[in-house]
Short mmCIF file of C-alpha atoms and ligand atoms in Angstrom, two decimals:
data_model
loop_
_atom_site.label_atom_id
_atom_site.label_comp_id
_atom_site.label_asym_id
_atom_site.label_seq_id
_atom_site.Cartn_x
_atom_site.Cartn_y
_atom_site.Cartn_z
CA MET A 1 0.00 0.00 0.00
CA LYS A 2 0.89 3.66 -0.30
CA VAL A 3 0.93 5.75 2.86
CA LEU A 4 0.94 9.53 3.27
CA VAL A 5 2.39 11.22 6.36
CA ILE A 6 1.26 14.80 7.01
CA GLY A 7 3.83 17.13 8.58
CA SER A 8 7.48 18.14 8.31
CA GLY A 9 9.20 17.59 11.65
CA GLY A 10 11.15 14.94 13.51
CA ARG A 11 8.01 13.15 14.62
CA GLU A 12 6.99 12.74 10.98
CA HIS A 13 10.44 11.52 9.89
CA SER A 14 10.25 8.96 12.67
CA LEU A 15 6.83 7.82 11.37
CA VAL A 16 8.30 7.55 7.86
CA GLN A 17 11.13 5.35 9.18
CA LYS A 18 8.65 3.10 10.99
CA LEU A 19 6.44 2.83 7.90
CA ASN A 20 9.45 1.84 5.79
CA GLY A 21 9.88 -1.09 8.18
CA SER A 22 6.39 -2.38 7.35
CA LYS A 23 6.17 -5.29 4.90
CA ARG A 24 2.78 -4.01 3.82
CA VAL A 25 3.97 -0.57 2.77
CA LYS A 26 5.27 -0.13 -0.77
CA LYS A 27 5.68 3.61 -0.89
CA VAL A 28 5.73 6.41 1.68
CA PHE A 29 4.90 10.03 0.88
CA ALA A 30 5.33 12.99 3.21
CA ALA A 31 3.59 16.34 2.81
CA PRO A 32 5.50 18.56 2.97
CA GLY A 33 8.25 16.48 4.66
CA ASN A 34 11.80 17.84 4.95
CA GLY A 35 15.09 17.68 3.06
CA GLY A 36 16.62 15.14 5.40
CA MET A 37 13.92 12.53 4.83
CA GLU A 38 14.02 12.64 1.02
CA ASN A 39 15.85 9.31 0.77
CA GLU A 40 13.15 7.59 2.80
CA ALA A 41 9.96 9.24 1.55
CA THR A 42 8.72 11.04 -1.52
CA CYS A 43 8.20 14.59 -0.32
CA VAL A 44 5.21 16.37 -1.80
CA PRO A 45 5.23 20.19 -1.71
CA ILE A 46 1.80 20.62 -0.13
CA LYS A 47 1.60 22.35 3.24
CA GLU A 48 -0.03 20.56 6.18
CA THR A 49 -2.85 23.14 6.26
CA GLU A 50 -3.72 22.95 2.53
CA ILE A 51 -6.39 20.39 3.28
CA GLY A 52 -8.22 20.49 -0.07
CA ASP A 53 -4.97 19.89 -1.96
CA LEU A 54 -4.02 17.06 0.39
CA VAL A 55 -7.38 15.35 -0.17
CA ARG A 56 -6.95 15.71 -3.96
CA PHE A 57 -3.41 14.31 -3.78
CA ALA A 58 -4.49 11.31 -1.67
CA LYS A 59 -7.26 10.52 -4.14
CA GLU A 60 -5.12 10.89 -7.26
CA GLU A 61 -2.25 8.89 -5.81
CA GLN A 62 -4.64 6.23 -4.39
CA ILE A 63 -3.16 6.50 -0.92
CA THR A 64 -4.41 3.70 1.35
CA TRP A 65 -3.71 5.39 4.70
CA THR A 66 -2.95 8.96 5.67
CA ILE A 67 -1.38 9.55 9.08
CA VAL A 68 -1.49 13.06 10.52
CA GLY A 69 1.45 14.24 12.67
CA PRO A 70 0.87 17.83 13.89
CA GLU A 71 -1.98 19.45 15.80
CA VAL A 72 -2.64 22.42 13.50
CA PRO A 73 -4.21 20.43 10.63
CA LEU A 74 -6.11 18.23 13.12
CA LEU A 75 -7.74 21.29 14.65
CA ALA A 76 -8.39 22.65 11.18
CA GLY A 77 -10.46 19.52 10.46
CA ILE A 78 -8.17 17.50 8.18
CA VAL A 79 -9.55 14.19 9.48
CA ASN A 80 -13.14 15.33 8.92
CA ALA A 81 -12.27 16.34 5.34
CA PHE A 82 -10.53 13.04 4.53
CA GLN A 83 -13.42 11.05 6.02
CA GLU A 84 -15.98 13.06 4.04
CA ALA A 85 -13.99 12.25 0.91
CA GLY A 86 -14.12 8.53 1.79
CA LEU A 87 -10.38 8.32 2.50
CA LYS A 88 -8.78 6.31 5.31
CA VAL A 89 -7.03 8.62 7.76
CA PHE A 90 -5.60 8.05 11.22
CA GLY A 91 -6.13 10.86 13.71
CA PRO A 92 -8.90 12.58 15.70
CA THR A 93 -11.63 14.73 14.21
CA GLN A 94 -11.62 18.47 14.80
CA GLU A 95 -14.21 17.96 17.56
CA ALA A 96 -12.08 15.36 19.39
CA ALA A 97 -8.85 17.33 18.89
CA LEU A 98 -10.31 20.17 20.96
CA ILE A 99 -8.81 18.42 23.98
CA GLU A 100 -5.54 19.92 22.74
CA GLY A 101 -6.97 22.99 21.01
CA SER A 102 -8.52 24.62 24.06
CA LYS A 103 -6.95 24.46 27.52
CA ASP A 104 -10.21 25.81 28.96
CA PHE A 105 -12.17 22.97 27.32
CA ALA A 106 -9.59 20.41 28.52
CA LYS A 107 -9.69 21.71 32.11
CA ALA A 108 -13.51 21.81 32.27
CA PHE A 109 -13.61 18.33 30.73
CA MET A 110 -11.18 16.98 33.36
CA LYS A 111 -13.21 18.54 36.14
CA LYS A 112 -16.46 17.06 34.81
CA TYR A 113 -14.99 13.55 34.56
CA SER A 114 -12.91 13.74 37.79
CA ILE A 115 -9.60 13.38 35.96
CA PRO A 116 -6.79 14.51 38.32
CA THR A 117 -5.22 17.83 37.31
CA ALA A 118 -4.15 21.14 38.87
CA ASP A 119 -6.85 23.48 40.27
CA TYR A 120 -7.57 26.38 37.94
CA GLN A 121 -9.78 29.22 36.81
CA THR A 122 -10.31 30.68 33.34
CA PHE A 123 -10.33 34.42 32.63
CA THR A 124 -11.00 36.81 29.78
CA LYS A 125 -10.77 39.98 31.88
CA VAL A 126 -7.30 41.02 32.96
CA GLU A 127 -8.30 42.61 36.29
CA GLU A 128 -10.11 39.44 37.41
CA ALA A 129 -7.12 37.31 36.41
CA LYS A 130 -4.78 39.60 38.35
CA ALA A 131 -6.99 39.53 41.45
CA TYR A 132 -6.97 35.72 41.36
CA ILE A 133 -3.17 35.63 40.93
CA ARG A 134 -2.72 38.01 43.90
CA GLU A 135 -5.05 35.86 46.00
CA LYS A 136 -3.23 32.60 45.15
CA GLY A 137 0.35 33.92 45.02
CA ALA A 138 3.37 32.45 43.21
CA PRO A 139 4.49 29.99 42.01
CA ILE A 140 1.55 29.86 39.62
CA VAL A 141 1.07 28.82 36.00
CA ILE A 142 -0.48 30.89 33.19
CA LYS A 143 -1.66 29.20 29.99
CA ALA A 144 -3.01 30.70 26.78
CA ASP A 145 -6.26 28.88 25.95
CA GLY A 146 -5.50 28.12 22.30
CA LEU A 147 -2.61 26.73 20.25
CA ALA A 148 0.58 28.74 20.74
CA ALA A 149 3.23 26.42 19.28
CA GLY A 150 4.41 25.38 22.75
CA LYS A 151 5.05 28.97 23.85
CA GLY A 152 1.75 29.67 25.60
CA VAL A 153 2.66 28.31 29.04
CA ILE A 154 4.36 30.52 31.63
CA VAL A 155 5.46 28.89 34.87
CA ALA A 156 5.75 32.02 37.01
CA LEU A 157 7.97 31.72 40.07
CA GLN A 158 7.24 35.36 41.02
CA GLU A 159 3.81 37.01 41.21
CA GLU A 160 5.11 39.89 39.03
CA GLU A 161 5.88 37.48 36.21
CA ALA A 162 2.38 36.00 36.36
CA LEU A 163 0.78 39.45 36.32
CA ARG A 164 2.89 40.40 33.30
CA ALA A 165 1.95 37.16 31.51
CA VAL A 166 -1.81 37.77 31.78
CA GLU A 167 -1.26 41.39 30.73
CA ASN A 168 0.71 40.19 27.66
CA MET A 169 -1.98 37.71 26.69
CA LEU A 170 -5.22 39.53 27.53
CA VAL A 171 -4.24 43.14 26.83
CA ASP A 172 -1.33 43.07 24.37
CA ASN A 173 -2.68 40.06 22.41
CA GLN A 174 0.72 38.36 22.42
CA PHE A 175 -0.81 35.13 21.06
CA GLY A 176 -3.70 36.71 19.18
CA ASP A 177 -7.00 34.85 19.60
CA ALA A 178 -5.22 31.90 21.23
CA GLY A 179 -4.53 34.13 24.25
CA SER A 180 -7.83 35.98 24.47
CA LYS A 181 -8.76 33.52 27.21
CA VAL A 182 -6.26 32.36 29.84
CA VAL A 183 -6.17 29.48 32.28
CA VAL A 184 -4.53 30.32 35.61
CA GLU A 185 -3.44 27.10 37.24
CA GLU A 186 -2.01 25.76 40.47
CA PHE A 187 1.74 24.99 40.29
CA LEU A 188 2.45 21.26 40.64
CA ASP A 189 5.80 19.97 41.78
CA GLY A 190 7.12 16.59 40.71
CA LYS A 191 8.76 14.54 38.00
CA GLU A 192 7.13 14.66 34.60
CA PHE A 193 6.43 11.88 32.16
CA SER A 194 4.59 11.55 28.87
CA LEU A 195 2.16 8.71 28.37
CA MET A 196 0.71 8.27 24.90
CA ALA A 197 -1.90 5.74 23.83
CA PHE A 198 -3.57 4.52 20.69
CA VAL A 199 -7.24 5.28 21.29
CA ASN A 200 -10.45 4.44 19.49
CA GLY A 201 -13.63 5.39 21.34
CA GLU A 202 -13.36 3.80 24.78
CA HIS A 203 -10.52 1.49 23.73
CA VAL A 204 -7.09 2.52 25.04
CA TYR A 205 -3.76 0.85 24.16
CA PRO A 206 -0.87 2.60 25.96
CA LEU A 207 2.62 3.10 24.58
CA THR A 208 5.77 2.86 26.65
CA PRO A 209 6.25 6.00 28.80
CA ALA A 210 8.81 8.63 27.80
CA ARG A 211 10.37 11.75 29.27
CA ASP A 212 11.46 14.80 27.35
CA HIS A 213 13.85 17.58 28.37
CA LYS A 214 12.32 20.96 27.60
CA ARG A 215 15.09 23.28 28.82
CA ALA A 216 17.70 24.47 26.34
CA PHE A 217 20.86 23.79 28.33
CA ASP A 218 22.55 21.13 30.46
CA GLY A 219 21.28 20.75 33.98
CA ASP A 220 17.72 21.51 32.81
CA LYS A 221 18.68 25.20 32.71
CA GLY A 222 17.83 27.97 30.28
CA PRO A 223 14.65 28.77 28.41
CA ASN A 224 11.89 26.29 27.58
CA THR A 225 12.08 24.81 24.08
CA GLY A 226 10.03 22.39 22.02
CA GLY A 227 12.24 19.65 23.53
CA MET A 228 16.04 19.11 23.46
CA GLY A 229 15.98 15.35 23.82
CA ALA A 230 14.00 12.45 25.23
CA PHE A 231 14.27 8.88 26.40
CA ALA A 232 12.08 5.82 26.94
CA PRO A 233 11.21 3.92 29.02
CA ILE A 234 11.84 5.73 32.34
CA PRO A 235 13.82 3.70 34.91
CA ASP A 236 12.82 5.84 37.91
CA LEU A 237 9.10 5.75 37.11
CA ASP A 238 7.19 3.36 39.34
CA PRO A 239 5.00 1.05 37.18
CA SER A 240 2.15 1.70 39.63
CA GLN A 241 2.16 5.38 38.52
CA VAL A 242 1.74 4.26 34.93
CA GLN A 243 -1.11 1.95 35.89
CA LEU A 244 -2.80 4.78 37.81
CA ALA A 245 -2.37 7.07 34.81
CA ILE A 246 -4.06 4.52 32.55
CA GLU A 247 -6.96 3.86 34.94
CA ARG A 248 -7.56 7.36 36.29
CA ILE A 249 -6.59 9.46 33.29
CA LEU A 250 -6.39 7.83 29.85
CA LYS A 251 -9.40 5.51 30.14
CA PRO A 252 -11.75 8.08 31.73
CA ALA A 253 -10.63 10.66 29.14
CA ALA A 254 -11.40 8.32 26.24
CA LYS A 255 -14.76 7.44 27.77
CA GLY A 256 -15.57 11.06 28.57
CA LEU A 257 -14.85 12.15 25.00
CA VAL A 258 -17.29 9.52 23.75
CA GLN A 259 -19.92 10.83 26.18
CA GLU A 260 -19.31 14.38 24.99
CA GLY A 261 -19.98 13.32 21.38
CA ARG A 262 -16.30 13.87 20.58
CA SER A 263 -15.19 10.24 20.27
CA PHE A 264 -11.42 10.17 19.80
CA THR A 265 -9.48 8.03 17.32
CA GLY A 266 -5.72 8.41 17.05
CA ILE A 267 -3.00 9.06 19.57
CA LEU A 268 -3.98 10.66 22.85
CA TYR A 269 -0.99 12.18 24.64
CA ALA A 270 -1.07 12.86 28.37
CA GLY A 271 1.65 15.12 29.79
CA LEU A 272 1.74 14.06 33.44
CA ILE A 273 3.38 14.99 36.69
CA GLU A 274 3.97 12.56 39.55
CA THR A 275 2.52 13.92 42.80
CA ALA A 276 2.01 12.45 46.27
CA GLU A 277 -1.63 11.84 45.26
CA GLY A 278 -0.69 10.03 42.06
CA PRO A 279 -0.20 11.33 38.52
CA LYS A 280 -1.92 14.56 37.48
CA VAL A 281 -2.46 15.98 34.00
CA ILE A 282 -0.41 18.96 32.80
CA GLU A 283 -1.78 18.82 29.28
CA PHE A 284 -3.49 16.62 26.76
CA ASN A 285 -2.36 16.53 23.15
CA ALA A 286 -4.31 15.00 20.29
CA ARG A 287 -1.25 13.55 18.53
CA LEU A 288 2.14 11.94 18.99
CA GLY A 289 4.62 13.97 21.07
CA ASP A 290 7.73 15.49 19.60
CA PRO A 291 10.49 14.45 20.48
CA GLU A 292 8.93 11.54 22.43
CA THR A 293 7.90 9.78 19.20
CA GLN A 294 11.52 9.65 18.04
CA VAL A 295 12.47 7.53 21.08
CA VAL A 296 9.27 5.51 21.45
CA LEU A 297 8.68 4.27 17.88
CA PRO A 298 12.18 2.68 17.58
CA LEU A 299 11.25 0.44 20.54
CA LEU A 300 7.91 -0.65 19.07
CA GLU A 301 8.19 -4.11 17.56
CA ASN A 302 4.79 -4.22 15.84
CA ASP A 303 4.14 -3.32 12.22
CA ILE A 304 2.78 0.21 12.53
CA ILE A 305 0.20 -0.22 9.76
CA GLN A 306 -1.13 -3.35 11.42
CA VAL A 307 -1.46 -1.38 14.65
CA VAL A 308 -3.36 1.40 12.87
CA GLU A 309 -5.71 -1.14 11.27
CA ASP A 310 -6.27 -3.06 14.51
CA VAL A 311 -6.98 0.11 16.47
CA THR A 312 -9.36 1.29 13.76
CA ALA A 313 -11.18 -2.05 14.06
CA LYS A 314 -11.23 -1.70 17.88
CA LYS A 315 -9.05 -4.80 18.12
CA ASP A 316 -6.17 -5.02 20.63
CA PRO A 317 -2.98 -4.44 18.59
CA LYS A 318 -1.00 -6.33 21.28
CA LEU A 319 1.86 -3.86 21.36
CA THR A 320 5.27 -5.37 22.12
CA TRP A 321 8.43 -3.49 23.03
CA THR A 322 12.10 -4.14 22.45
CA GLU A 323 13.98 -4.77 25.69
CA GLY A 324 16.31 -1.91 26.44
CA PHE A 325 16.18 1.85 26.08
CA CYS A 326 16.09 4.52 23.46
CA LEU A 327 17.60 7.95 24.03
CA GLY A 328 17.75 10.85 21.60
CA THR A 329 19.56 14.19 21.62
CA VAL A 330 18.40 17.18 19.58
CA VAL A 331 20.89 19.27 17.63
CA ALA A 332 19.58 22.85 17.52
CA ALA A 333 20.56 26.01 15.71
CA GLN A 334 22.74 28.37 17.77
CA GLY A 335 20.38 30.92 19.35
CA TYR A 336 17.30 28.66 19.50
CA PRO A 337 14.69 29.09 21.05
CA GLY A 338 15.43 32.78 20.36
CA ALA A 339 16.52 34.15 16.98
CA TYR A 340 18.77 31.87 14.92
CA GLU A 341 20.11 31.60 11.38
CA LYS A 342 19.14 29.07 8.75
CA GLY A 343 21.07 27.58 5.84
CA LYS A 344 24.03 26.27 7.86
CA PRO A 345 25.69 23.18 6.31
CA ILE A 346 25.14 19.99 8.30
CA PRO A 347 28.23 17.82 8.79
CA LYS A 348 28.18 14.36 7.24
CA LEU A 349 26.66 11.75 9.52
CA ASP A 350 27.33 8.61 7.51
CA THR A 351 29.20 6.61 10.15
CA VAL A 352 26.02 5.60 11.93
CA ASP A 353 26.25 2.39 13.96
CA THR A 354 23.45 -0.09 13.39
CA ASN A 355 21.76 0.71 16.71
CA CYS A 356 21.96 4.49 16.06
CA PHE A 357 19.74 6.63 13.89
CA VAL A 358 19.25 10.19 12.70
CA VAL A 359 15.85 11.88 12.54
CA HIS A 360 15.62 15.13 10.59
CA ALA A 361 13.39 18.03 11.65
CA GLY A 362 14.58 21.45 10.44
CA THR A 363 16.69 20.47 7.43
CA THR A 364 16.49 21.18 3.72
CA LYS A 365 18.60 20.61 0.61
CA ASP A 366 20.71 23.34 -0.94
CA GLY A 367 21.72 21.57 -4.11
CA GLU A 368 23.30 18.38 -2.82
CA GLN A 369 24.20 19.89 0.56
CA LEU A 370 21.90 19.34 3.53
CA VAL A 371 21.49 22.61 5.44
CA SER A 372 19.59 23.73 8.54
CA ASN A 373 16.11 25.15 8.07
CA GLY A 374 14.70 25.45 11.60
CA GLY A 375 15.46 25.77 15.30
CA ARG A 376 15.50 22.10 16.11
CA VAL A 377 17.54 20.70 13.26
CA LEU A 378 17.78 16.96 13.87
CA LEU A 379 17.87 14.30 16.55
CA ILE A 380 20.49 11.63 17.01
CA GLY A 381 19.23 8.53 18.78
CA SER A 382 20.29 5.09 19.81
CA VAL A 383 18.70 1.91 21.13
CA ALA A 384 20.86 0.12 23.69
CA ALA A 385 20.72 -2.21 26.69
CA SER A 386 20.93 0.70 29.13
CA LEU A 387 20.27 4.44 29.09
CA GLU A 388 23.93 5.06 29.91
CA GLU A 389 25.05 3.12 26.86
CA SER A 390 22.51 4.86 24.67
CA GLN A 391 23.71 8.25 25.88
CA ARG A 392 27.34 7.29 25.14
CA ASP A 393 26.33 6.34 21.56
CA ASN A 394 24.62 9.72 21.19
CA GLN A 395 27.64 11.66 22.39
CA ARG A 396 30.02 9.72 20.14
CA LEU A 397 27.96 10.59 17.07
CA LEU A 398 27.44 14.17 18.19
CA GLN A 399 31.18 14.76 18.11
CA CYS A 400 30.92 15.58 14.40
CA PHE A 401 29.20 18.82 15.52
CA GLY A 402 31.81 19.38 18.24
CA THR A 403 33.55 22.55 17.09
CA SER A 404 30.65 24.00 15.13
CA LYS A 405 29.49 27.46 16.17
CA ASP A 406 26.29 27.02 14.18
CA PHE A 407 24.76 24.30 16.32
CA PHE A 408 24.45 23.27 19.95
CA TYR A 409 23.14 20.27 21.85
CA ARG A 410 22.81 18.99 25.40
CA THR A 411 25.28 16.47 26.75
CA ASP A 412 23.11 15.26 29.65
CA ILE A 413 19.83 13.96 28.17
CA GLY A 414 18.58 11.22 30.49
CA PHE A 415 20.90 12.34 33.28
CA PRO A 416 20.43 16.09 33.92
CA LYS A 417 23.53 17.32 35.74
P1 LIG B 1 3.03 22.54 28.17
O1 LIG B 1 3.36 23.47 27.05
O2 LIG B 1 1.60 22.51 28.57
O3 LIG B 1 3.65 21.17 27.96
O4 LIG B 1 3.80 23.12 29.44
C1 LIG B 1 5.17 23.35 29.38
C2 LIG B 1 5.79 22.96 30.69
O5 LIG B 1 5.31 23.82 31.71
C3 LIG B 1 5.47 21.56 31.18
O6 LIG B 1 6.25 20.57 30.63
C4 LIG B 1 5.73 21.71 32.66
O7 LIG B 1 7.10 21.58 32.93
C5 LIG B 1 5.30 23.12 32.94
N1 LIG B 1 3.96 23.14 33.54
C6 LIG B 1 2.77 23.23 32.90
N2 LIG B 1 1.75 23.22 33.78
C7 LIG B 1 2.30 23.14 35.02
C8 LIG B 1 1.78 23.11 36.35
N3 LIG B 1 0.47 23.18 36.60
N4 LIG B 1 2.66 23.03 37.36
C9 LIG B 1 4.00 22.99 37.14
N5 LIG B 1 4.55 23.02 35.92
C10 LIG B 1 3.72 23.10 34.86
N1 LIG B 2 6.87 16.98 23.76
C1 LIG B 2 5.71 17.72 24.02
C2 LIG B 2 4.78 17.83 22.89
O1 LIG B 2 4.88 17.15 21.89
O2 LIG B 2 3.86 18.64 22.98
#
């Protein structure tokens, strides 16, 4: 069969690699894809939001399955459009994806279905938000209601910072419409983990848990980013926490969405924090996590297309996982997550050991030369018997970037110093 992956980042390259490992897949397309995945997929120059063109392409090319990576097209209704056109597509409808698209909806939904999460209130008026912040005090967390490309969450350690954040969102329209409503939330303290699951209606099939590192620099210091690396599974995570997360969070969420008339099919992502009362939800996403996908899919032994078909048929895909660990380190453009330059040549990475892999995110071709084209450029990963070993593999490969002033990466993924 022919399969189309929608999106252009590392998560999508990772999906392409997994699909190429399927005996049932003859050809993989990516729209729009990126320069670094061109050897593994046919990249089609249609943007992820050009839904009409994507539907036309899938029909003309007789694509069997389309798999949607990012949240923006999901919330724009790409799954609805493909379904209306009679095409097979894996992902939630626009209605179901609202669990990611509106923090206010997600919080009210969790409250209604008793899903553990931080206490909160939603505001549209800045003075009311400020009064609430002054009453609660810092630390406190401010979240733009809508999609803000991972930048809409401010964990304010000082009251002043929280007051400024609501002013930026509600008065200065920092995030446009996405910030015209804000959620002000209790600060939770604990270790974080990401638990994703294949979901169809009330059926929930969890993936192995992963942890990402959001801070730019070693020691979990510096500004928040889209993620500087990740690993899976998590040795210090008690399996009972995972079980609680499945029973108290993922299953009730799937069931609740059905009851709300927003039945979810696709990957439901729970960003969780371990607390003394068990895991609590930080956020739900309606898609695979990035960079979690890049370290979870290499451990999945099943044929990914078979999994998609089983889940679609509400049949247990019986997920099995490679023994061992996968750890990945992101190489970013110097300056990221602030301003950075593009078009920097990427050193040759052809001495990849069999257990190591490269996943491209912000790369493009300049003639024959691969050059950077985004903040997070690529991820180097490895599957090994231990996290330590996997990290050593990463660092060995990363040496080819060693003296470059154009790129930087963390040296402590998995083991923050
Ligand atoms: P998000 O963009 O929702 O993933 O949030 C970004 C990061 O902010 C999370 O990974 C957490 O580290 C942090 N965060 C979000 N909500 C809370 C909270 N209620 N308490 C503490 N930290 C939080
Ligand atoms: N890694 C967090 C996310 O994908 O939103």
